[in-house]
Amino acid sequence: MTTKSGSTSEDCRRAPPRELAVRIPPGTYPVEIAWTAGPYEFFGEHFDGVACAATRLRISDDPVVGWEMGLGVDDDIDRLQPGEQIRFHSDANVGCFADAGAWTALTTPFRTYVDGEPAPRDSEQLPGWCERVTDESQQADLVTFTAESGGVVWLGRTRTGDVAVIVVTSGMPGGKA
């Protein structure tokens, strides 16, 4: 399975999704979300809030012994300065995990508009403001999650070098997996 991540909003109609360069074996994998809670200020008003800090696609239960940035197929690491990270952008603060081979079918419900408004879609609402779209013909799913623009994708590797987890931080500069 190749994995794509990207916005499932209007951005989906304009820009191609960010396809990760790493390949994941076909299978069913749990998506887990880490939440953070606390007070924050927005335009001078104070709120108590809960936010998604990171989302993890757990590929195996093997221990992670090292982390690396999850590069996209089109990422050019030669342009990075020391200490810089490749960050993703989402104008809708939504990310997703999906099978790259089924990307067009899985994202069609998010790209369908009627009179300029998103059309109703046949999807499953999941906890934590997540959503799943399934394409039975390709035996593939797309799962959305909160992902603020500016996040980083991290790969957790096992002792043998296999990818055990893919973690998407949610727009927090300096956030670590």
Backbone as a printed PyTorch tensor [residue, N CA C, xyz], in Angstrom:
tensor([[[  0.8470,  -1.1660,   0.0000],
         [  0.0000,   0.0000,   0.0000],
         [  0.8910,   1.2270,   0.0000]],

        [[  0.6220,   2.1450,  -0.8810],
         [  1.2470,   3.4470,  -0.7650],
         [  0.2850,   4.3020,   0.0420]],

        [[  0.7980,   5.2720,   0.7030],
         [ -0.0340,   6.0890,   1.5740],
         [  0.0190,   7.5230,   1.0970]],

        [[ -1.1440,   8.1200,   1.0130],
         [ -1.2050,   9.5360,   0.6860],
         [ -1.7830,  10.2570,   1.8750]],

        [[ -1.3490,  11.4720,   2.0380],
         [ -1.9610,  12.3300,   3.0350],
         [ -2.2590,  13.6340,   2.3440]],

        [[ -3.2860,  14.3130,   2.7930],
         [ -3.6110,  15.5750,   2.1530],
         [ -4.8940,  16.1260,   2.7130]],

        [[ -5.2460,  17.2880,   2.2410],
         [ -6.4730,  17.9200,   2.6540],
         [ -7.6260,  17.2750,   1.9050]],

        [[ -8.7690,  17.1990,   2.5570],
         [ -9.9450,  16.6570,   1.9050],
         [-10.9620,  17.7700,   1.6580]],

        [[-10.4810,  18.9750,   1.5080],
         [-11.3560,  20.1210,   1.2780],
         [-11.1850,  20.5940,  -0.1570]],

        [[-11.4680,  21.8570,  -0.3710],
         [-11.2780,  22.4510,  -1.6820],
         [ -9.8400,  22.2950,  -2.1500]],

        [[ -8.8970,  22.2670,  -1.2120],
         [ -7.4950,  22.0660,  -1.5510],
         [ -7.3210,  20.7890,  -2.3710]],

        [[ -8.1640,  19.8080,  -2.1030],
         [ -8.1190,  18.5180,  -2.7890],
         [ -8.3770,  18.6900,  -4.2850]],

        [[ -9.1310,  19.7050,  -4.6550],
         [ -9.4470,  19.9190,  -6.0650],
         [ -8.3170,  20.6410,  -6.7910]],

        [[ -7.4900,  21.3780,  -6.0670],
         [ -6.4770,  22.2070,  -6.7000],
         [ -5.0930,  21.5870,  -6.6850]],

        [[ -4.6550,  21.1250,  -5.5530],
         [ -3.2790,  20.6620,  -5.4170],
         [ -3.2530,  19.1400,  -5.2720]],

        [[ -2.2180,  18.5250,  -5.8090],
         [ -2.1250,  17.0760,  -5.6250],
         [ -1.8260,  16.7520,  -4.1660]],

        [[ -2.2440,  15.5830,  -3.7160],
         [ -1.9790,  15.2100,  -2.3280],
         [ -0.5020,  14.9160,  -2.1290]],

        [[ -0.0970,  14.8910,  -0.8990],
         [  1.2940,  14.5610,  -0.5660],
         [  1.3890,  13.0550,  -0.3940]],

        [[  1.9860,  12.3980,  -1.3490],
         [  2.1570,  10.9500,  -1.2840],
         [  3.4730,  10.6400,  -0.5990]],

        [[  3.4080,   9.8290,   0.4480],
         [  4.6280,   9.4580,   1.1540],
         [  5.4720,   8.5190,   0.3000]],

        [[  6.7780,   8.6820,   0.3780],
         [  7.6970,   7.8580,  -0.4070],
         [  7.7760,   6.4310,   0.1270]],

        [[  7.5250,   6.2510,   1.4200],
         [  7.5900,   4.9220,   2.0290],
         [  6.3720,   4.1020,   1.5900]],

        [[  6.5710,   2.8280,   1.3870],
         [  5.4950,   1.9250,   0.9950],
         [  5.1370,   1.0430,   2.1860]],

        [[  3.8570,   0.8810,   2.4230],
         [  3.3420,   0.1090,   3.5510],
         [  2.6480,  -1.1320,   2.9890]],

        [[  2.8710,  -2.2910,   3.6020],
         [  2.1960,  -3.5080,   3.1090],
         [  0.6770,  -3.3670,   3.2000]],

        [[ -0.0630,  -3.9780,   2.2620],
         [ -1.5240,  -3.9380,   2.3500],
         [ -1.9830,  -4.5100,   3.6860]],

        [[ -3.0290,  -3.9420,   4.2260],
         [ -3.5560,  -4.4430,   5.4880],
         [ -4.5030,  -3.4540,   6.1300]],

        [[ -4.9740,  -3.8220,   7.2890],
         [ -5.8450,  -2.9750,   8.0880],
         [ -5.0530,  -2.5160,   9.3010]],

        [[ -4.9830,  -1.1940,   9.4830],
         [ -4.1620,  -0.6250,  10.5480],
         [ -4.9830,   0.3470,  11.3830]],

        [[ -4.7850,   0.3250,  12.7060],
         [ -5.5080,   1.2830,  13.5520],
         [ -4.9340,   2.6950,  13.4280]],

        [[ -5.8190,   3.6620,  13.5280],
         [ -5.4460,   5.0770,  13.5830],
         [ -5.7210,   5.5280,  15.0090]],

        [[ -4.7080,   6.1050,  15.6580],
         [ -4.8190,   6.5360,  17.0460],
         [ -4.4990,   8.0290,  17.1290]],

        [[ -5.2070,   8.7210,  18.0230],
         [ -5.0410,  10.1680,  18.1370],
         [ -4.6060,  10.5230,  19.5540]],

        [[ -3.6120,  11.3950,  19.6520],
         [ -3.1770,  11.9420,  20.9390],
         [ -3.7790,  13.3320,  21.0730]],

        [[ -4.4350,  13.5850,  22.1930],
         [ -5.0990,  14.8560,  22.4350],
         [ -4.3490,  15.6480,  23.4900]],

        [[ -4.4710,  16.9460,  23.4120],
         [ -3.9390,  17.8260,  24.4430],
         [ -5.0770,  18.7510,  24.8740]],

        [[ -5.0720,  19.1190,  26.1330],
         [ -6.1280,  19.9900,  26.6550],
         [ -5.4960,  21.0870,  27.4880]],

        [[ -6.0980,  22.2510,  27.4230],
         [ -5.6030,  23.3500,  28.2370],
         [ -6.1780,  24.6700,  27.7890]],

        [[ -5.9520,  25.6930,  28.5790],
         [ -6.4600,  27.0140,  28.2170],
         [ -5.6370,  27.6260,  27.0840]],

        [[ -6.2970,  28.4440,  26.2920],
         [ -5.5980,  29.1730,  25.2390],
         [ -6.2880,  30.5150,  25.0070]],

        [[ -5.5740,  31.3850,  24.3280],
         [ -6.0980,  32.7040,  24.0170],
         [ -6.2320,  32.8330,  22.5080]],

        [[ -7.3430,  33.4070,  22.0640],
         [ -7.5780,  33.6230,  20.6410],
         [ -8.2280,  34.9860,  20.4830]],

        [[ -7.5410,  35.9030,  19.8000],
         [ -8.0110,  37.2630,  19.6070],
         [ -8.4350,  37.9030,  20.9270]],

        [[ -7.6140,  37.7090,  21.9600],
         [ -7.8480,  38.3450,  23.2430],
         [ -8.8570,  37.6500,  24.1400]],

        [[ -9.5290,  36.6180,  23.6400],
         [-10.4720,  35.8710,  24.4690],
         [ -9.8080,  34.6020,  24.9670]],

        [[-10.1740,  34.1910,  26.1750],
         [ -9.5850,  32.9960,  26.7820],
         [-10.5770,  31.8380,  26.7150]],

        [[-10.0720,  30.6680,  26.3580],
         [-10.8970,  29.4750,  26.1880],
         [-10.2090,  28.2780,  26.8430]],

        [[-11.0070,  27.2780,  27.1900],
         [-10.4840,  25.9560,  27.5280],
         [-10.6610,  25.1310,  26.2760]],

        [[ -9.6380,  24.4160,  25.8920],
         [ -9.7580,  23.6970,  24.6370],
         [ -9.1370,  22.3260,  24.6480]],

        [[ -9.5700,  21.5330,  23.7000],
         [ -9.0100,  20.2210,  23.4400],
         [ -8.6090,  20.2140,  21.9770]],

        [[ -7.3930,  19.7490,  21.6970],
         [ -6.9060,  19.7470,  20.3220],
         [ -6.1500,  18.4590,  20.0390]],

        [[ -6.1420,  18.1040,  18.7870],
         [ -5.3680,  16.9480,  18.3350],
         [ -3.8970,  17.3550,  18.2930]],

        [[ -3.0610,  16.6450,  19.0460],
         [ -1.6280,  16.9330,  19.0380],
         [ -0.9190,  16.1400,  17.9480]],

        [[ -1.3600,  14.9000,  17.7500],
         [ -0.7450,  14.0450,  16.7360],
         [ -1.6710,  12.8770,  16.4320]],

        [[ -1.5270,  12.3380,  15.2370],
         [ -2.2910,  11.1720,  14.8080],
         [ -1.3030,  10.1150,  14.3610]],

        [[ -1.5810,   8.8630,  14.7510],
         [ -0.6460,   7.7720,  14.4570],
         [ -1.3580,   6.6550,  13.7040]],

        [[ -0.7150,   6.2010,  12.6320],
         [ -1.1170,   4.9930,  11.9190],
         [ -0.1880,   3.8970,  12.4160]],

        [[ -0.7350,   2.9420,  13.1740],
         [  0.0880,   1.8820,  13.7750],
         [  0.1270,   0.6830,  12.8410]],

        [[  1.2880,   0.4490,  12.2560],
         [  1.4800,  -0.6120,  11.2820],
         [  1.8980,  -1.9030,  11.9730]],

        [[  2.6610,  -1.7830,  13.0610],
         [  3.0600,  -2.9600,  13.8310],
         [  3.2300,  -2.5650,  15.2890]],

        [[  3.2430,  -3.5730,  16.1480],
         [  3.4490,  -3.3380,  17.5760],
         [  4.9170,  -3.4500,  17.9590]],

        [[  5.7900,  -3.6850,  16.9840],
         [  7.2160,  -3.7920,  17.2710],
         [  7.7300,  -2.4620,  17.8260]],

        [[  8.6840,  -2.5070,  18.7520],
         [  9.2110,  -1.2710,  19.3380],
         [  9.8840,  -0.3740,  18.2900]],

        [[  9.6710,   0.9100,  18.4460],
         [ 10.3210,   1.9040,  17.5900],
         [ 11.6800,   2.2230,  18.2060]],

        [[ 12.7290,   2.1280,  17.3860],
         [ 14.0720,   2.4290,  17.8870],
         [ 14.6470,   3.7100,  17.2770]],

        [[ 13.9620,   4.2640,  16.2820],
         [ 14.4440,   5.4970,  15.6730],
         [ 13.3470,   6.1950,  14.8940]],

        [[ 13.5160,   7.5110,  14.7580],
         [ 12.5330,   8.3460,  14.0540],
         [ 13.2100,   9.0740,  12.9040]],

        [[ 12.4420,   9.2840,  11.8440],
         [ 12.9070,  10.0820,  10.7090],
         [ 11.7100,  10.8010,  10.1000]],

        [[ 11.9690,  11.8930,   9.3870],
         [ 10.8840,  12.5890,   8.7060],
         [ 10.3200,  11.7030,   7.6200]],

        [[  9.0020,  11.7070,   7.5050],
         [  8.3310,  10.9830,   6.4310],
         [  8.3400,  11.8370,   5.1790]],

        [[  9.1930,  11.4860,   4.2630],
         [  9.3370,  12.2690,   3.0370],
         [  8.2620,  11.9160,   2.0260]],

        [[  7.8340,  12.9070,   1.2730],
         [  6.9130,  12.6980,   0.1770],
         [  7.6850,  12.3600,  -1.0880]],

        [[  7.0020,  11.7670,  -2.0550],
         [  7.6770,  11.3690,  -3.2940],
         [  8.2720,  12.5700,  -4.0280]],

        [[  7.7290,  13.7480,  -3.8170],
         [  8.2320,  14.9420,  -4.5080],
         [  9.0730,  15.8520,  -3.6220]],

        [[  9.3490,  15.4450,  -2.3940],
         [ 10.1400,  16.2860,  -1.4830],
         [ 11.6050,  16.3060,  -1.9160]],

        [[ 12.2000,  17.4890,  -1.8320],
         [ 13.6070,  17.6680,  -2.1970],
         [ 14.3820,  18.0240,  -0.9320]],

        [[ 15.0060,  17.0270,  -0.3320],
         [ 15.7180,  17.2670,   0.9290],
         [ 16.9980,  18.0660,   0.7230]],

        [[ 17.4720,  18.1710,  -0.5170],
         [ 18.6790,  18.9550,  -0.7820],
         [ 18.4540,  20.4480,  -0.5290]],

        [[ 17.2070,  20.8860,  -0.5320],
         [ 16.9020,  22.3030,  -0.2950],
         [ 16.7950,  22.6370,   1.1880]],

        [[ 16.7540,  21.6260,   2.0480],
         [ 16.6190,  21.8710,   3.4860],
         [ 17.9090,  22.4140,   4.0830]],

        [[ 17.7510,  23.3470,   4.9900],
         [ 18.8670,  23.8480,   5.7780],
         [ 18.9770,  22.9780,   7.0240]],

        [[ 20.1490,  22.8980,   7.6320],
         [ 20.2920,  22.1090,   8.8630],
         [ 19.2400,  22.5130,   9.9000]],

        [[ 18.5730,  21.5230,  10.4710],
         [ 17.5540,  21.7620,  11.4820],
         [ 16.1580,  22.0140,  10.9340]],

        [[ 16.0260,  22.2240,   9.6250],
         [ 14.7040,  22.4460,   9.0410],
         [ 13.9550,  21.1310,   8.8940]],

        [[ 12.6340,  21.2380,   8.8660],
         [ 11.7740,  20.0790,   8.6850],
         [ 10.8360,  20.3230,   7.5150]],

        [[ 10.4900,  19.2600,   6.8310],
         [  9.5070,  19.3580,   5.7500],
         [  8.1290,  19.3210,   6.3930]],

        [[  7.3940,  20.3900,   6.2290],
         [  6.0640,  20.5160,   6.8260],
         [  5.0020,  20.4250,   5.7340]],

        [[  3.8210,  19.9490,   6.1170],
         [  2.7230,  19.8840,   5.1520],
         [  1.8080,  21.0760,   5.3610]],

        [[  0.9870,  21.3390,   4.3780],
         [  0.0570,  22.4630,   4.4390],
         [ -1.3490,  21.9590,   4.1620]],

        [[ -2.2990,  22.4900,   4.9180],
         [ -3.7040,  22.1210,   4.7610],
         [ -4.5370,  23.3540,   5.0440]],

        [[ -5.2240,  23.8340,   4.0300],
         [ -6.0330,  25.0310,   4.2460],
         [ -7.3190,  24.7210,   5.0130]],

        [[ -7.6220,  23.4530,   5.2570],
         [ -8.8310,  23.0810,   5.9860],
         [ -8.5210,  22.4190,   7.3270]],

        [[ -7.2340,  22.3190,   7.6970],
         [ -6.8130,  21.6720,   8.9430],
         [ -7.3280,  20.2400,   9.0470]],

        [[ -7.3300,  19.5580,   7.9140],
         [ -7.7290,  18.1570,   7.8470],
         [ -6.6600,  17.3950,   7.0950]],

        [[ -6.2600,  16.2650,   7.6540],
         [ -5.3420,  15.3650,   6.9760],
         [ -6.0250,  14.0260,   6.7990]],

        [[ -5.3620,  13.1150,   6.1360],
         [ -5.9520,  11.7940,   5.9720],
         [ -4.8770,  10.7630,   5.6700]],

        [[ -5.2180,   9.5250,   5.9520],
         [ -4.4420,   8.3770,   5.5040],
         [ -5.3100,   7.6590,   4.4880]],

        [[ -4.7070,   7.2760,   3.3700],
         [ -5.4630,   6.5840,   2.3310],
         [ -4.5220,   5.7750,   1.4690]],

        [[ -5.0610,   4.7800,   0.8350],
         [ -4.3170,   3.9900,  -0.1280],
         [ -4.1480,   4.8400,  -1.3900]],

        [[ -2.9000,   5.0660,  -1.7830],
         [ -2.6280,   5.9340,  -2.9290],
         [ -3.2340,   5.3890,  -4.2190]],

        [[ -3.3000,   4.0750,  -4.3500],
         [ -3.8630,   3.4800,  -5.5590],
         [ -5.3500,   3.7410,  -5.7180]],

        [[ -6.0350,   4.0120,  -4.6300],
         [ -7.4730,   4.2670,  -4.6590],
         [ -7.7960,   5.7340,  -4.3950]],

        [[ -6.7860,   6.5920,  -4.4420],
         [ -6.9430,   7.9990,  -4.0620],
         [ -8.0940,   8.6900,  -4.7870]],

        [[ -8.1710,   8.5430,  -6.0990],
         [ -9.2030,   9.2470,  -6.8610],
         [-10.5960,   8.8330,  -6.4090]],

        [[-10.8400,   7.5430,  -6.2830],
         [-12.1630,   7.0720,  -5.8510],
         [-12.4660,   7.4990,  -4.4220]],

        [[-11.4810,   7.4210,  -3.5510],
         [-11.7060,   7.7380,  -2.1390],
         [-11.9350,   9.2280,  -1.8960]],

        [[-11.3330,  10.0820,  -2.6980],
         [-11.4830,  11.5270,  -2.4800],
         [-12.6310,  12.1440,  -3.2740]],

        [[-13.2050,  11.4090,  -4.2060],
         [-14.3090,  11.9480,  -5.0080],
         [-15.4310,  12.5170,  -4.1390]],

        [[-15.8490,  11.8230,  -3.0550],
         [-16.9190,  12.4190,  -2.2350],
         [-16.5570,  13.7820,  -1.6370]],

        [[-15.2760,  14.0330,  -1.4110],
         [-14.8440,  15.3090,  -0.8440],
         [-14.6910,  16.3830,  -1.9230]],

        [[-14.6210,  15.9670,  -3.1740],
         [-14.4490,  16.9060,  -4.2880],
         [-15.7430,  17.1560,  -5.0320]],

        [[-16.8660,  16.6410,  -4.5220],
         [-18.1530,  16.7950,  -5.1860],
         [-18.8980,  17.9790,  -4.5750]],

        [[-19.2120,  18.9430,  -5.4140],
         [-19.8840,  20.1650,  -4.9750],
         [-21.1790,  20.3600,  -5.7540]],

        [[-22.1890,  20.8940,  -5.0840],
         [-23.4530,  21.2470,  -5.7110],
         [-23.7220,  22.6990,  -5.3570]],

        [[-23.8660,  23.5280,  -6.3730],
         [-24.0940,  24.9600,  -6.1690],
         [-23.0340,  25.5780,  -5.2610]],

        [[-21.7920,  25.1580,  -5.4240],
         [-20.6840,  25.7200,  -4.6720],
         [-20.5360,  25.1980,  -3.2560]],

        [[-21.3850,  24.2870,  -2.8450],
         [-21.3350,  23.7190,  -1.4960],
         [-20.9590,  22.2440,  -1.5770]],

        [[-20.2300,  21.7420,  -0.5650],
         [-19.9170,  20.3080,  -0.5630],
         [-21.1980,  19.4720,  -0.5860]],

        [[-21.2250,  18.4700,  -1.4510],
         [-22.3900,  17.5870,  -1.5370],
         [-22.3790,  16.6170,  -0.3630]],

        [[-23.5480,  16.1790,   0.0850],
         [-23.5720,  15.1510,   1.1410],
         [-22.8020,  13.9170,   0.6550]],

        [[-22.1050,  13.2540,   1.5780],
         [-21.3160,  12.0880,   1.1760],
         [-21.6490,  10.8960,   2.0590]],

        [[-21.4990,   9.7390,   1.4820],
         [-21.7260,   8.4920,   2.2000],
         [-20.4380,   8.1330,   2.9150]],

        [[-20.3650,   8.5160,   4.1870],
         [-19.1570,   8.2690,   4.9630],
         [-19.5530,   7.8680,   6.3710]],

        [[-18.5810,   7.3240,   7.0790],
         [-18.7920,   6.9220,   8.4630],
         [-18.1440,   7.9470,   9.3790]],

        [[-18.9250,   8.5080,  10.2870],
         [-18.3840,   9.4400,  11.2630],
         [-17.7050,   8.6300,  12.3580]],

        [[-16.4600,   8.9480,  12.6580],
         [-15.6790,   8.2540,  13.6730],
         [-15.4440,   9.1790,  14.8500]],

        [[-15.0750,   8.6320,  16.0090],
         [-14.7830,   9.5010,  17.1580],
         [-13.6540,  10.4880,  16.8500]],

        [[-13.6350,  11.5730,  17.5840],
         [-12.5580,  12.5540,  17.4520],
         [-12.6340,  13.3690,  16.1790]],

        [[-13.8220,  13.6130,  15.6610],
         [-14.0220,  14.4090,  14.4480],
         [-13.3770,  13.7700,  13.2250]],

        [[-13.2420,  12.4720,  13.2380],
         [-12.6750,  11.7450,  12.0930],
         [-13.8060,  11.2120,  11.2270]],

        [[-13.4400,  10.8640,  10.0070],
         [-14.4250,  10.3690,   9.0500],
         [-13.7570,   9.3000,   8.1860]],

        [[-14.5350,   8.2800,   7.7970],
         [-14.0030,   7.2240,   6.9310],
         [-14.8750,   7.0950,   5.6940]],

        [[-14.1960,   7.0320,   4.5480],
         [-14.8380,   6.7410,   3.2740],
         [-14.2450,   5.4250,   2.7890]],

        [[-15.1000,   4.5370,   2.2980],
         [-14.6550,   3.2230,   1.8500],
         [-14.9900,   3.0300,   0.3830]],

        [[-14.0700,   2.4140,  -0.3380],
         [-14.3190,   1.9930,  -1.7150],
         [-14.1970,   0.4660,  -1.7120]],

        [[-15.3430,  -0.1980,  -1.6450],
         [-15.3580,  -1.6680,  -1.5590],
         [-14.7120,  -2.3210,  -2.7720]],

        [[-14.8870,  -1.7280,  -3.9430],
         [-14.3390,  -2.3450,  -5.1550],
         [-12.8170,  -2.4280,  -5.1230]],

        [[-12.1840,  -1.4950,  -4.4170],
         [-10.7260,  -1.4990,  -4.3120],
         [-10.2600,  -1.9490,  -2.9330]],

        [[-11.2120,  -2.3120,  -2.0740],
         [-10.9170,  -2.7020,  -0.6980],
         [ -9.9830,  -1.6890,  -0.0360]],

        [[-10.3950,  -0.4230,  -0.1010],
         [ -9.5550,   0.6600,   0.4010],
         [-10.3920,   1.6450,   1.2000]],

        [[ -9.7470,   2.2570,   2.1860],
         [-10.3760,   3.2760,   3.0220],
         [ -9.5590,   4.5570,   2.9980]],

        [[-10.2390,   5.6490,   3.2820],
         [ -9.6110,   6.9320,   3.5540],
         [-10.1330,   7.3490,   4.9210]],

        [[ -9.2490,   7.6940,   5.8410],
         [ -9.6360,   8.1430,   7.1700],
         [ -9.0980,   9.5540,   7.3750]],

        [[ -9.9930,  10.4870,   7.6690],
         [ -9.5880,  11.8680,   7.9200],
         [ -9.3020,  12.0630,   9.4060]],

        [[ -8.5240,  13.0900,   9.6990],
         [ -8.2240,  13.4750,  11.0760],
         [ -7.8330,  14.9380,  11.0940]],

        [[ -7.8980,  15.5480,  12.2720],
         [ -7.4960,  16.9350,  12.4330],
         [ -5.9870,  17.0370,  12.2440]],

        [[ -5.5450,  17.9460,  11.4010],
         [ -4.1120,  18.1500,  11.1630],
         [ -3.9020,  19.5960,  10.7480]],

        [[ -3.5220,  20.3960,  11.7050],
         [ -3.3060,  21.8060,  11.3990],
         [ -2.1080,  21.9730,  10.4810]],

        [[ -2.2300,  22.9030,   9.5810],
         [ -1.1470,  23.2020,   8.6530],
         [  0.1340,  23.4860,   9.4180]],

        [[  1.2480,  23.0060,   8.8950],
         [  2.5410,  23.2130,   9.5260],
         [  3.0490,  22.0050,  10.2720]],

        [[  2.2810,  20.9210,  10.2510],
         [  2.7110,  19.6980,  10.9280],
         [  3.8010,  18.9710,  10.1490]],

        [[  4.3520,  17.9660,  10.7930],
         [  5.4180,  17.1510,  10.2010],
         [  4.9800,  15.6930,  10.2620]],

        [[  5.3250,  14.9310,   9.2410],
         [  5.0720,  13.4930,   9.2350],
         [  6.3600,  12.8050,   9.6830]],

        [[  6.2270,  11.8980,  10.6630],
         [  7.3640,  11.1550,  11.1950],
         [  7.1660,   9.6600,  10.9800]],

        [[  8.2450,   8.9750,  10.6520],
         [  8.2340,   7.5210,  10.5380],
         [  8.9830,   6.9430,  11.7250]],

        [[  8.3570,   6.0190,  12.4260],
         [  9.0120,   5.2970,  13.5090],
         [  9.4540,   3.9490,  12.9800]],

        [[ 10.7630,   3.6910,  13.0340],
         [ 11.3060,   2.4440,  12.4750],
         [ 11.7180,   1.4790,  13.5820]],

        [[ 11.6100,   0.1860,  13.2440],
         [ 11.9850,  -0.8840,  14.1670],
         [ 13.4750,  -1.1760,  14.0390]],

        [[ 13.9500,  -2.0910,  14.8580],
         [ 15.3490,  -2.5170,  14.8360],
         [ 15.7370,  -3.0350,  13.4410]],

        [[ 14.7920,  -3.6610,  12.7410],
         [ 15.0800,  -4.2050,  11.4080],
         [ 14.9370,  -3.1670,  10.2970]],

        [[ 14.5110,  -1.9550,  10.6410],
         [ 14.3630,  -0.8960,   9.6490],
         [ 12.9670,  -0.7740,   9.0690]],

        [[ 12.0610,  -1.6690,   9.4730],
         [ 10.6810,  -1.5910,   8.9860],
         [  9.9570,  -0.4200,   9.6370]],

        [[  8.9820,   0.1470,   8.9320],
         [  8.1600,   1.2150,   9.4930],
         [  7.1280,   0.5790,  10.4140]],

        [[  7.1340,   0.9720,  11.6780],
         [  6.1610,   0.4760,  12.6520],
         [  4.9910,   1.4460,  12.7960]],

        [[  5.2680,   2.7580,  12.6810],
         [  4.2210,   3.7700,  12.8270],
         [  4.5170,   4.9570,  11.9130]],

        [[  3.4400,   5.6130,  11.5250],
         [  3.5260,   6.9090,  10.8500],
         [  2.7800,   7.8830,  11.7590]],

        [[  3.4660,   8.9590,  12.1660],
         [  2.8790,   9.9430,  13.0720],
         [  2.8180,  11.2850,  12.3590]],

        [[  1.6520,  11.9230,  12.4490],
         [  1.4550,  13.2560,  11.8790],
         [  1.2350,  14.2090,  13.0360]],

        [[  2.1970,  15.1420,  13.2410],
         [  2.0030,  16.1630,  14.2670],
         [  1.0770,  17.2290,  13.6990]],

        [[  0.4200,  17.9410,  14.5480],
         [ -0.5920,  18.8740,  14.1040],
         [ -0.1360,  20.3160,  14.2430]],

        [[  0.6420,  20.7650,  13.2850],
         [  0.9970,  22.1740,  13.1840],
         [  1.7470,  22.7700,  14.3340]],

        [[  2.4880,  21.9690,  15.0590],
         [  3.2110,  22.4830,  16.2160],
         [  4.6930,  22.5410,  15.9120]],

        [[  5.2080,  23.7160,  15.5060],
         [  6.6500,  23.8000,  15.2720],
         [  7.3960,  23.3310,  16.5110]],

        [[  8.3740,  22.4940,  16.2950],
         [  9.1500,  21.9510,  17.3940],
         [  8.5400,  20.6950,  17.9900]],

        [[  7.3310,  20.3090,  17.5120],
         [  6.6930,  19.1040,  18.0280],
         [  7.4600,  17.8710,  17.6160]],

        [[  7.6640,  16.9780,  18.5480],
         [  8.3830,  15.7420,  18.2770],
         [  7.4230,  14.5730,  18.3100]],

        [[  7.7680,  13.5260,  17.6180],
         [  6.9280,  12.3230,  17.5950],
         [  6.9860,  11.6190,  18.9350]]])
